[in-house]
PDB file of C-alpha atoms and ligand atoms in Angstrom:
ATOM      1  CA  MET A   1       0.000   0.000   0.000  1.00  0.00           C
ATOM      2  CA  ALA A   2       1.321   3.478  -0.803  1.00  0.00           C
ATOM      3  CA  ASP A   3       2.734   5.267   2.265  1.00  0.00           C
ATOM      4  CA  ASP A   4       1.040   8.543   1.367  1.00  0.00           C
ATOM      5  CA  ILE A   5      -2.504   7.151   1.534  1.00  0.00           C
ATOM      6  CA  VAL A   6      -3.965   8.264   4.858  1.00  0.00           C
ATOM      7  CA  TRP A   7      -6.966   6.673   6.621  1.00  0.00           C
ATOM      8  CA  HIS A   8      -9.762   9.209   7.220  1.00  0.00           C
ATOM      9  CA  ASP A   9     -11.739   8.856  10.425  1.00  0.00           C
ATOM     10  CA  HIS A  10     -15.434   9.424   9.788  1.00  0.00           C
ATOM     11  CA  LYS A  11     -17.586  11.708  11.921  1.00  0.00           C
ATOM     12  CA  VAL A  12     -20.423   9.195  12.164  1.00  0.00           C
ATOM     13  CA  VAL A  13     -18.900   6.054  13.634  1.00  0.00           C
ATOM     14  CA  ARG A  14     -19.862   2.445  13.061  1.00  0.00           C
ATOM     15  CA  SER A  15     -21.669   1.996  16.394  1.00  0.00           C
ATOM     16  CA  GLN A  16     -23.871   5.047  15.703  1.00  0.00           C
ATOM     17  CA  ARG A  17     -24.838   3.688  12.300  1.00  0.00           C
ATOM     18  CA  ALA A  18     -25.855   0.395  13.951  1.00  0.00           C
ATOM     19  CA  GLU A  19     -27.650   2.086  16.886  1.00  0.00           C
ATOM     20  CA  ASN A  20     -29.889   3.961  14.425  1.00  0.00           C
ATOM     21  CA  LYS A  21     -30.971   0.570  13.136  1.00  0.00           C
ATOM     22  CA  ASN A  22     -31.482  -1.006  16.596  1.00  0.00           C
ATOM     23  CA  GLN A  23     -29.137  -3.872  15.844  1.00  0.00           C
ATOM     24  CA  LYS A  24     -25.522  -4.946  16.128  1.00  0.00           C
ATOM     25  CA  PRO A  25     -23.569  -5.391  12.929  1.00  0.00           C
ATOM     26  CA  CYS A  26     -22.214  -8.826  12.136  1.00  0.00           C
ATOM     27  CA  LEU A  27     -21.243 -11.065   9.270  1.00  0.00           C
ATOM     28  CA  LEU A  28     -22.859 -14.460   8.827  1.00  0.00           C
ATOM     29  CA  TRP A  29     -20.436 -16.337   6.608  1.00  0.00           C
ATOM     30  CA  PHE A  30     -22.060 -19.328   4.888  1.00  0.00           C
ATOM     31  CA  THR A  31     -19.474 -21.829   3.677  1.00  0.00           C
ATOM     32  CA  GLY A  32     -19.934 -25.269   2.137  1.00  0.00           C
ATOM     33  CA  LEU A  33     -19.975 -27.274  -1.053  1.00  0.00           C
ATOM     34  CA  SER A  34     -21.936 -26.152  -4.085  1.00  0.00           C
ATOM     35  CA  GLY A  35     -25.522 -27.300  -3.525  1.00  0.00           C
ATOM     36  CA  SER A  36     -25.140 -27.481   0.278  1.00  0.00           C
ATOM     37  CA  GLY A  37     -27.807 -24.771   0.622  1.00  0.00           C
ATOM     38  CA  LYS A  38     -25.806 -21.604   1.249  1.00  0.00           C
ATOM     39  CA  SER A  39     -27.897 -19.395  -1.079  1.00  0.00           C
ATOM     40  CA  THR A  40     -31.191 -20.998  -0.086  1.00  0.00           C
ATOM     41  CA  ILE A  41     -30.627 -20.584   3.652  1.00  0.00           C
ATOM     42  CA  ALA A  42     -28.980 -17.152   3.411  1.00  0.00           C
ATOM     43  CA  ASN A  43     -31.947 -15.934   1.344  1.00  0.00           C
ATOM     44  CA  ALA A  44     -34.486 -17.446   3.734  1.00  0.00           C
ATOM     45  CA  LEU A  45     -32.721 -15.843   6.725  1.00  0.00           C
ATOM     46  CA  ASP A  46     -32.533 -12.544   4.843  1.00  0.00           C
ATOM     47  CA  VAL A  47     -36.318 -12.643   4.339  1.00  0.00           C
ATOM     48  CA  ALA A  48     -36.899 -13.597   7.994  1.00  0.00           C
ATOM     49  CA  LEU A  49     -34.709 -10.769   9.325  1.00  0.00           C
ATOM     50  CA  HIS A  50     -35.957  -8.206   6.816  1.00  0.00           C
ATOM     51  CA  SER A  51     -39.590  -8.970   7.659  1.00  0.00           C
ATOM     52  CA  ARG A  52     -38.755  -8.431  11.352  1.00  0.00           C
ATOM     53  CA  GLY A  53     -37.496  -4.963  10.429  1.00  0.00           C
ATOM     54  CA  TYR A  54     -33.751  -5.612  10.534  1.00  0.00           C
ATOM     55  CA  HIS A  55     -31.361  -4.057   8.062  1.00  0.00           C
ATOM     56  CA  THR A  56     -29.493  -6.716   6.143  1.00  0.00           C
ATOM     57  CA  PHE A  57     -27.497  -7.214   3.003  1.00  0.00           C
ATOM     58  CA  LEU A  58     -26.904 -10.436   1.123  1.00  0.00           C
ATOM     59  CA  LEU A  59     -23.747 -11.091  -0.858  1.00  0.00           C
ATOM     60  CA  ASP A  60     -23.949 -14.126  -3.081  1.00  0.00           C
ATOM     61  CA  GLY A  61     -21.154 -15.973  -4.891  1.00  0.00           C
ATOM     62  CA  ASP A  62     -22.626 -16.020  -8.365  1.00  0.00           C
ATOM     63  CA  ASN A  63     -23.816 -12.409  -8.252  1.00  0.00           C
ATOM     64  CA  VAL A  64     -20.465 -11.053  -7.091  1.00  0.00           C
ATOM     65  CA  ARG A  65     -18.728 -12.895  -9.904  1.00  0.00           C
ATOM     66  CA  HIS A  66     -20.838 -10.914 -12.396  1.00  0.00           C
ATOM     67  CA  GLY A  67     -19.420  -7.598 -11.186  1.00  0.00           C
ATOM     68  CA  LEU A  68     -16.888  -6.978  -8.443  1.00  0.00           C
ATOM     69  CA  CYS A  69     -15.013 -10.202  -9.207  1.00  0.00           C
ATOM     70  CA  SER A  70     -15.806 -10.658 -12.906  1.00  0.00           C
ATOM     71  CA  ASP A  71     -12.073 -10.614 -13.668  1.00  0.00           C
ATOM     72  CA  LEU A  72     -11.420 -13.653 -11.461  1.00  0.00           C
ATOM     73  CA  GLY A  73     -11.518 -17.345 -12.314  1.00  0.00           C
ATOM     74  CA  PHE A  74     -11.387 -20.474 -10.161  1.00  0.00           C
ATOM     75  CA  SER A  75      -7.658 -21.088  -9.762  1.00  0.00           C
ATOM     76  CA  ASP A  76      -6.457 -21.252  -6.140  1.00  0.00           C
ATOM     77  CA  GLU A  77      -4.950 -17.780  -6.541  1.00  0.00           C
ATOM     78  CA  ASP A  78      -8.171 -16.266  -7.913  1.00  0.00           C
ATOM     79  CA  ARG A  79     -10.290 -17.951  -5.225  1.00  0.00           C
ATOM     80  CA  VAL A  80      -8.101 -16.331  -2.563  1.00  0.00           C
ATOM     81  CA  GLU A  81      -8.495 -12.887  -4.161  1.00  0.00           C
ATOM     82  CA  ASN A  82     -12.250 -13.448  -4.590  1.00  0.00           C
ATOM     83  CA  ILE A  83     -12.678 -14.124  -0.873  1.00  0.00           C
ATOM     84  CA  ARG A  84     -10.355 -11.263   0.120  1.00  0.00           C
ATOM     85  CA  ARG A  85     -12.481  -8.771  -1.843  1.00  0.00           C
ATOM     86  CA  ILE A  86     -15.734 -10.172  -0.472  1.00  0.00           C
ATOM     87  CA  GLY A  87     -14.327 -10.005   3.052  1.00  0.00           C
ATOM     88  CA  GLU A  88     -13.447  -6.338   2.610  1.00  0.00           C
ATOM     89  CA  VAL A  89     -16.847  -5.516   1.086  1.00  0.00           C
ATOM     90  CA  SER A  90     -18.612  -7.408   3.901  1.00  0.00           C
ATOM     91  CA  LYS A  91     -16.627  -5.346   6.398  1.00  0.00           C
ATOM     92  CA  LEU A  92     -17.734  -2.102   4.746  1.00  0.00           C
ATOM     93  CA  PHE A  93     -21.383  -3.187   4.894  1.00  0.00           C
ATOM     94  CA  ALA A  94     -20.971  -4.157   8.566  1.00  0.00           C
ATOM     95  CA  ASP A  95     -19.362  -0.741   9.184  1.00  0.00           C
ATOM     96  CA  ALA A  96     -22.570   0.701   7.742  1.00  0.00           C
ATOM     97  CA  GLY A  97     -24.380  -1.050  10.620  1.00  0.00           C
ATOM     98  CA  LEU A  98     -25.850  -3.897   8.608  1.00  0.00           C
ATOM     99  CA  ILE A  99     -26.268  -7.587   9.313  1.00  0.00           C
ATOM    100  CA  VAL A 100     -24.371  -9.060   6.375  1.00  0.00           C
ATOM    101  CA  LEU A 101     -25.039 -12.501   4.946  1.00  0.00           C
ATOM    102  CA  SER A 102     -22.321 -13.828   2.659  1.00  0.00           C
ATOM    103  CA  ALA A 103     -22.762 -17.107   0.799  1.00  0.00           C
ATOM    104  CA  PHE A 104     -19.567 -18.397  -0.790  1.00  0.00           C
ATOM    105  CA  ILE A 105     -18.080 -21.870  -1.103  1.00  0.00           C
ATOM    106  CA  SER A 106     -14.845 -20.418   0.403  1.00  0.00           C
ATOM    107  CA  PRO A 107     -13.099 -23.791   0.478  1.00  0.00           C
ATOM    108  CA  PHE A 108      -9.886 -22.784   2.241  1.00  0.00           C
ATOM    109  CA  ASN A 109      -9.458 -22.379   6.007  1.00  0.00           C
ATOM    110  CA  SER A 110      -6.778 -19.725   5.518  1.00  0.00           C
ATOM    111  CA  ASP A 111      -9.134 -17.456   3.515  1.00  0.00           C
ATOM    112  CA  ARG A 112     -11.963 -17.776   6.017  1.00  0.00           C
ATOM    113  CA  ARG A 113      -9.492 -17.011   8.802  1.00  0.00           C
ATOM    114  CA  LEU A 114      -8.419 -13.883   6.931  1.00  0.00           C
ATOM    115  CA  VAL A 115     -12.016 -12.619   6.780  1.00  0.00           C
ATOM    116  CA  ARG A 116     -12.578 -13.530  10.447  1.00  0.00           C
ATOM    117  CA  LYS A 117      -9.601 -11.355  11.364  1.00  0.00           C
ATOM    118  CA  LEU A 118     -11.230  -8.311   9.739  1.00  0.00           C
ATOM    119  CA  PHE A 119     -14.003  -8.404  12.378  1.00  0.00           C
ATOM    120  CA  PRO A 120     -14.133  -7.712  16.128  1.00  0.00           C
ATOM    121  CA  ALA A 121     -14.582 -10.829  18.292  1.00  0.00           C
ATOM    122  CA  GLY A 122     -18.085 -12.274  18.055  1.00  0.00           C
ATOM    123  CA  GLU A 123     -19.049 -10.444  14.882  1.00  0.00           C
ATOM    124  CA  PHE A 124     -17.812 -13.076  12.433  1.00  0.00           C
ATOM    125  CA  ILE A 125     -20.232 -15.976  12.505  1.00  0.00           C
ATOM    126  CA  GLU A 126     -19.046 -18.921  10.453  1.00  0.00           C
ATOM    127  CA  VAL A 127     -21.964 -21.071   9.323  1.00  0.00           C
ATOM    128  CA  PHE A 128     -20.817 -24.419   7.980  1.00  0.00           C
ATOM    129  CA  MET A 129     -23.374 -25.928   5.614  1.00  0.00           C
ATOM    130  CA  ASP A 130     -22.606 -29.522   6.402  1.00  0.00           C
ATOM    131  CA  ALA A 131     -24.187 -31.599   3.648  1.00  0.00           C
ATOM    132  CA  SER A 132     -22.281 -34.550   2.204  1.00  0.00           C
ATOM    133  CA  LEU A 133     -20.891 -34.510  -1.316  1.00  0.00           C
ATOM    134  CA  GLU A 134     -23.388 -37.276  -2.172  1.00  0.00           C
ATOM    135  CA  THR A 135     -26.321 -35.094  -1.049  1.00  0.00           C
ATOM    136  CA  CYS A 136     -25.028 -32.019  -2.889  1.00  0.00           C
ATOM    137  CA  GLU A 137     -24.304 -33.990  -6.027  1.00  0.00           C
ATOM    138  CA  SER A 138     -27.737 -35.603  -6.029  1.00  0.00           C
ATOM    139  CA  ARG A 139     -29.333 -32.134  -5.707  1.00  0.00           C
ATOM    140  CA  ASP A 140     -27.074 -30.583  -8.347  1.00  0.00           C
ATOM    141  CA  PRO A 141     -29.379 -27.506  -8.603  1.00  0.00           C
ATOM    142  CA  LYS A 142     -27.302 -25.877 -11.335  1.00  0.00           C
ATOM    143  CA  GLY A 143     -26.142 -29.038 -13.113  1.00  0.00           C
ATOM    144  CA  LEU A 144     -22.560 -28.178 -12.220  1.00  0.00           C
ATOM    145  CA  TYR A 145     -21.580 -31.537 -10.698  1.00  0.00           C
ATOM    146  CA  GLN A 146     -22.629 -33.268 -13.887  1.00  0.00           C
ATOM    147  CA  LYS A 147     -20.423 -30.895 -15.875  1.00  0.00           C
ATOM    148  CA  ALA A 148     -17.535 -31.348 -13.415  1.00  0.00           C
ATOM    149  CA  ARG A 149     -17.805 -35.160 -13.621  1.00  0.00           C
ATOM    150  CA  SER A 150     -17.741 -35.036 -17.411  1.00  0.00           C
ATOM    151  CA  GLY A 151     -14.688 -32.736 -17.337  1.00  0.00           C
ATOM    152  CA  GLU A 152     -16.566 -29.790 -18.841  1.00  0.00           C
ATOM    153  CA  ILE A 153     -15.806 -27.737 -15.703  1.00  0.00           C
ATOM    154  CA  LYS A 154     -12.364 -27.952 -14.127  1.00  0.00           C
ATOM    155  CA  GLN A 155     -11.283 -27.216 -10.547  1.00  0.00           C
ATOM    156  CA  PHE A 156     -14.726 -27.854  -9.125  1.00  0.00           C
ATOM    157  CA  THR A 157     -14.807 -27.941  -5.317  1.00  0.00           C
ATOM    158  CA  GLY A 158     -15.422 -31.444  -3.995  1.00  0.00           C
ATOM    159  CA  ILE A 159     -14.537 -33.075  -7.331  1.00  0.00           C
ATOM    160  CA  ASP A 160     -11.080 -31.947  -8.447  1.00  0.00           C
ATOM    161  CA  SER A 161     -10.509 -29.082  -6.021  1.00  0.00           C
ATOM    162  CA  PRO A 162     -10.446 -29.509  -2.215  1.00  0.00           C
ATOM    163  CA  TYR A 163     -12.905 -28.274   0.415  1.00  0.00           C
ATOM    164  CA  GLU A 164     -11.391 -27.790   3.868  1.00  0.00           C
ATOM    165  CA  VAL A 165     -13.998 -28.459   6.540  1.00  0.00           C
ATOM    166  CA  PRO A 166     -14.147 -25.650   9.176  1.00  0.00           C
ATOM    167  CA  ALA A 167     -12.643 -26.839  12.474  1.00  0.00           C
ATOM    168  CA  HIS A 168     -14.624 -24.556  14.799  1.00  0.00           C
ATOM    169  CA  PRO A 169     -17.610 -22.992  13.018  1.00  0.00           C
ATOM    170  CA  GLU A 170     -19.993 -20.961  15.185  1.00  0.00           C
ATOM    171  CA  LEU A 171     -22.854 -22.940  13.645  1.00  0.00           C
ATOM    172  CA  ARG A 172     -23.106 -26.200  11.744  1.00  0.00           C
ATOM    173  CA  LEU A 173     -26.254 -26.885   9.748  1.00  0.00           C
ATOM    174  CA  ASP A 174     -26.797 -30.310   8.238  1.00  0.00           C
ATOM    175  CA  THR A 175     -29.184 -29.477   5.412  1.00  0.00           C
ATOM    176  CA  SER A 176     -29.631 -33.149   4.546  1.00  0.00           C
ATOM    177  CA  ARG A 177     -31.464 -33.553   7.892  1.00  0.00           C
ATOM    178  CA  MET A 178     -32.732 -30.053   8.705  1.00  0.00           C
ATOM    179  CA  SER A 179     -35.466 -28.282   6.760  1.00  0.00           C
ATOM    180  CA  VAL A 180     -35.004 -24.716   5.529  1.00  0.00           C
ATOM    181  CA  ASP A 181     -37.253 -23.490   8.377  1.00  0.00           C
ATOM    182  CA  ASP A 182     -35.221 -25.449  10.969  1.00  0.00           C
ATOM    183  CA  CYS A 183     -32.014 -23.832   9.683  1.00  0.00           C
ATOM    184  CA  VAL A 184     -33.520 -20.324   9.797  1.00  0.00           C
ATOM    185  CA  ASP A 185     -34.836 -20.951  13.330  1.00  0.00           C
ATOM    186  CA  ALA A 186     -31.367 -22.074  14.463  1.00  0.00           C
ATOM    187  CA  LEU A 187     -29.768 -18.957  12.987  1.00  0.00           C
ATOM    188  CA  VAL A 188     -32.336 -16.554  14.470  1.00  0.00           C
ATOM    189  CA  ALA A 189     -31.941 -18.296  17.862  1.00  0.00           C
ATOM    190  CA  TYR A 190     -28.174 -17.834  17.651  1.00  0.00           C
ATOM    191  CA  LEU A 191     -28.520 -14.107  16.864  1.00  0.00           C
ATOM    192  CA  LEU A 192     -31.017 -13.612  19.710  1.00  0.00           C
ATOM    193  CA  GLU A 193     -28.853 -15.515  22.180  1.00  0.00           C
ATOM    194  CA  ARG A 194     -25.792 -13.421  21.289  1.00  0.00           C
ATOM    195  CA  GLU A 195     -27.973 -10.273  21.410  1.00  0.00           C
ATOM    196  CA  MET A 196     -27.064  -9.308  17.858  1.00  0.00           C
ATOM    197  CA  ILE A 197     -30.821  -8.793  17.427  1.00  0.00           C
ATOM    198  CA  ALA A 198     -33.533  -8.190  20.023  1.00  0.00           C
ATOM    199  CA  ARG A 199     -36.771 -10.076  20.481  1.00  0.00           C
ATOM    200  CA  LYS A 200     -39.631  -8.154  18.788  1.00  0.00           C
ATOM    201  CA  ASP A 201     -42.940  -9.610  19.898  1.00  0.00           C
TER     202      ASP A 201
HETATM  203  P1  LIG B   1     -25.378 -23.392  -2.687  1.00  0.00           P
HETATM  204  O1  LIG B   1     -25.681 -21.933  -2.575  1.00  0.00           O
HETATM  205  O2  LIG B   1     -24.691 -23.939  -1.465  1.00  0.00           O
HETATM  206  O3  LIG B   1     -24.684 -23.771  -3.956  1.00  0.00           O
HETATM  207  P2  LIG B   1     -28.187 -23.689  -3.229  1.00  0.00           P
HETATM  208  O4  LIG B   1     -28.904 -23.033  -2.089  1.00  0.00           O
HETATM  209  O5  LIG B   1     -28.032 -22.947  -4.514  1.00  0.00           O
HETATM  210  O6  LIG B   1     -26.761 -24.186  -2.690  1.00  0.00           O
HETATM  211  O7  LIG B   1     -28.869 -25.070  -3.576  1.00  0.00           O
HETATM  212  C1  LIG B   1     -29.317 -25.984  -2.594  1.00  0.00           C
HETATM  213  C2  LIG B   1     -30.428 -26.840  -3.214  1.00  0.00           C
HETATM  214  O8  LIG B   1     -30.844 -27.814  -2.260  1.00  0.00           O
HETATM  215  C3  LIG B   1     -31.649 -26.034  -3.578  1.00  0.00           C
HETATM  216  O9  LIG B   1     -32.182 -26.519  -4.781  1.00  0.00           O
HETATM  217  C4  LIG B   1     -32.593 -26.278  -2.402  1.00  0.00           C
HETATM  218  O10 LIG B   1     -33.944 -26.157  -2.772  1.00  0.00           O
HETATM  219  C5  LIG B   1     -32.251 -27.722  -2.034  1.00  0.00           C
HETATM  220  N1  LIG B   1     -32.520 -28.076  -0.635  1.00  0.00           N
HETATM  221  C6  LIG B   1     -33.191 -29.159  -0.211  1.00  0.00           C
HETATM  222  N2  LIG B   1     -33.270 -29.210   1.120  1.00  0.00           N
HETATM  223  C7  LIG B   1     -32.616 -28.137   1.592  1.00  0.00           C
HETATM  224  C8  LIG B   1     -32.353 -27.634   2.901  1.00  0.00           C
HETATM  225  N3  LIG B   1     -32.778 -28.261   4.010  1.00  0.00           N
HETATM  226  N4  LIG B   1     -31.619 -26.516   3.006  1.00  0.00           N
HETATM  227  C9  LIG B   1     -31.175 -25.875   1.900  1.00  0.00           C
HETATM  228  N5  LIG B   1     -31.389 -26.296   0.634  1.00  0.00           N
HETATM  229  C10 LIG B   1     -32.115 -27.411   0.469  1.00  0.00           C
END
């Protein structure tokens, strides 16, 4: 980074932005194989929180690759840069006082650790979508496993590119056993318990 670039402190600070919204900012980081349910659950939680009046923002793997990361591919190097950018963008949204939901395969422990380090303790919530490769492959919602098996797509996570299972995720959701509603309930319960959101009855 250039030495002559100076960080500007803002007049309205992060905590004030969050206070205005009656919530605490955090990042829910959904990680797991393609087809494990990251987008489905992140979207369902987004709807649940939004309808309760919380201010959220959802960052989704495929969408980000259309814009912010359209110059990146799927090599190990590009995957690292993809996650680094998403981590920084998630941090900016959290600084704006939002509850951020990010759904990315993010197969490497080191990358997830890097994003975790951008956040104060307790604000990075790693949600491991723990569905087996067999389950994900049988769902194959985008037909990608079929293409990976036939060699049409290379470096596909779980097939010819590794997925490193999180050692200590804040939450583990087995979407082969839990329904979408069960997963959303578990996430909302976690946020209430940690007082990231307040009960609104
Ligand atoms: P990812 O974002 O991890 O690639 P998606 O959410 O796009 O995964 O796809 C998961 C697929 O599995 C969807 O077609 C969804 O309808 C289906 N599915 C079945 N049961 C569940 C569940 N309990 N949780 C999440 N997704 C489920």
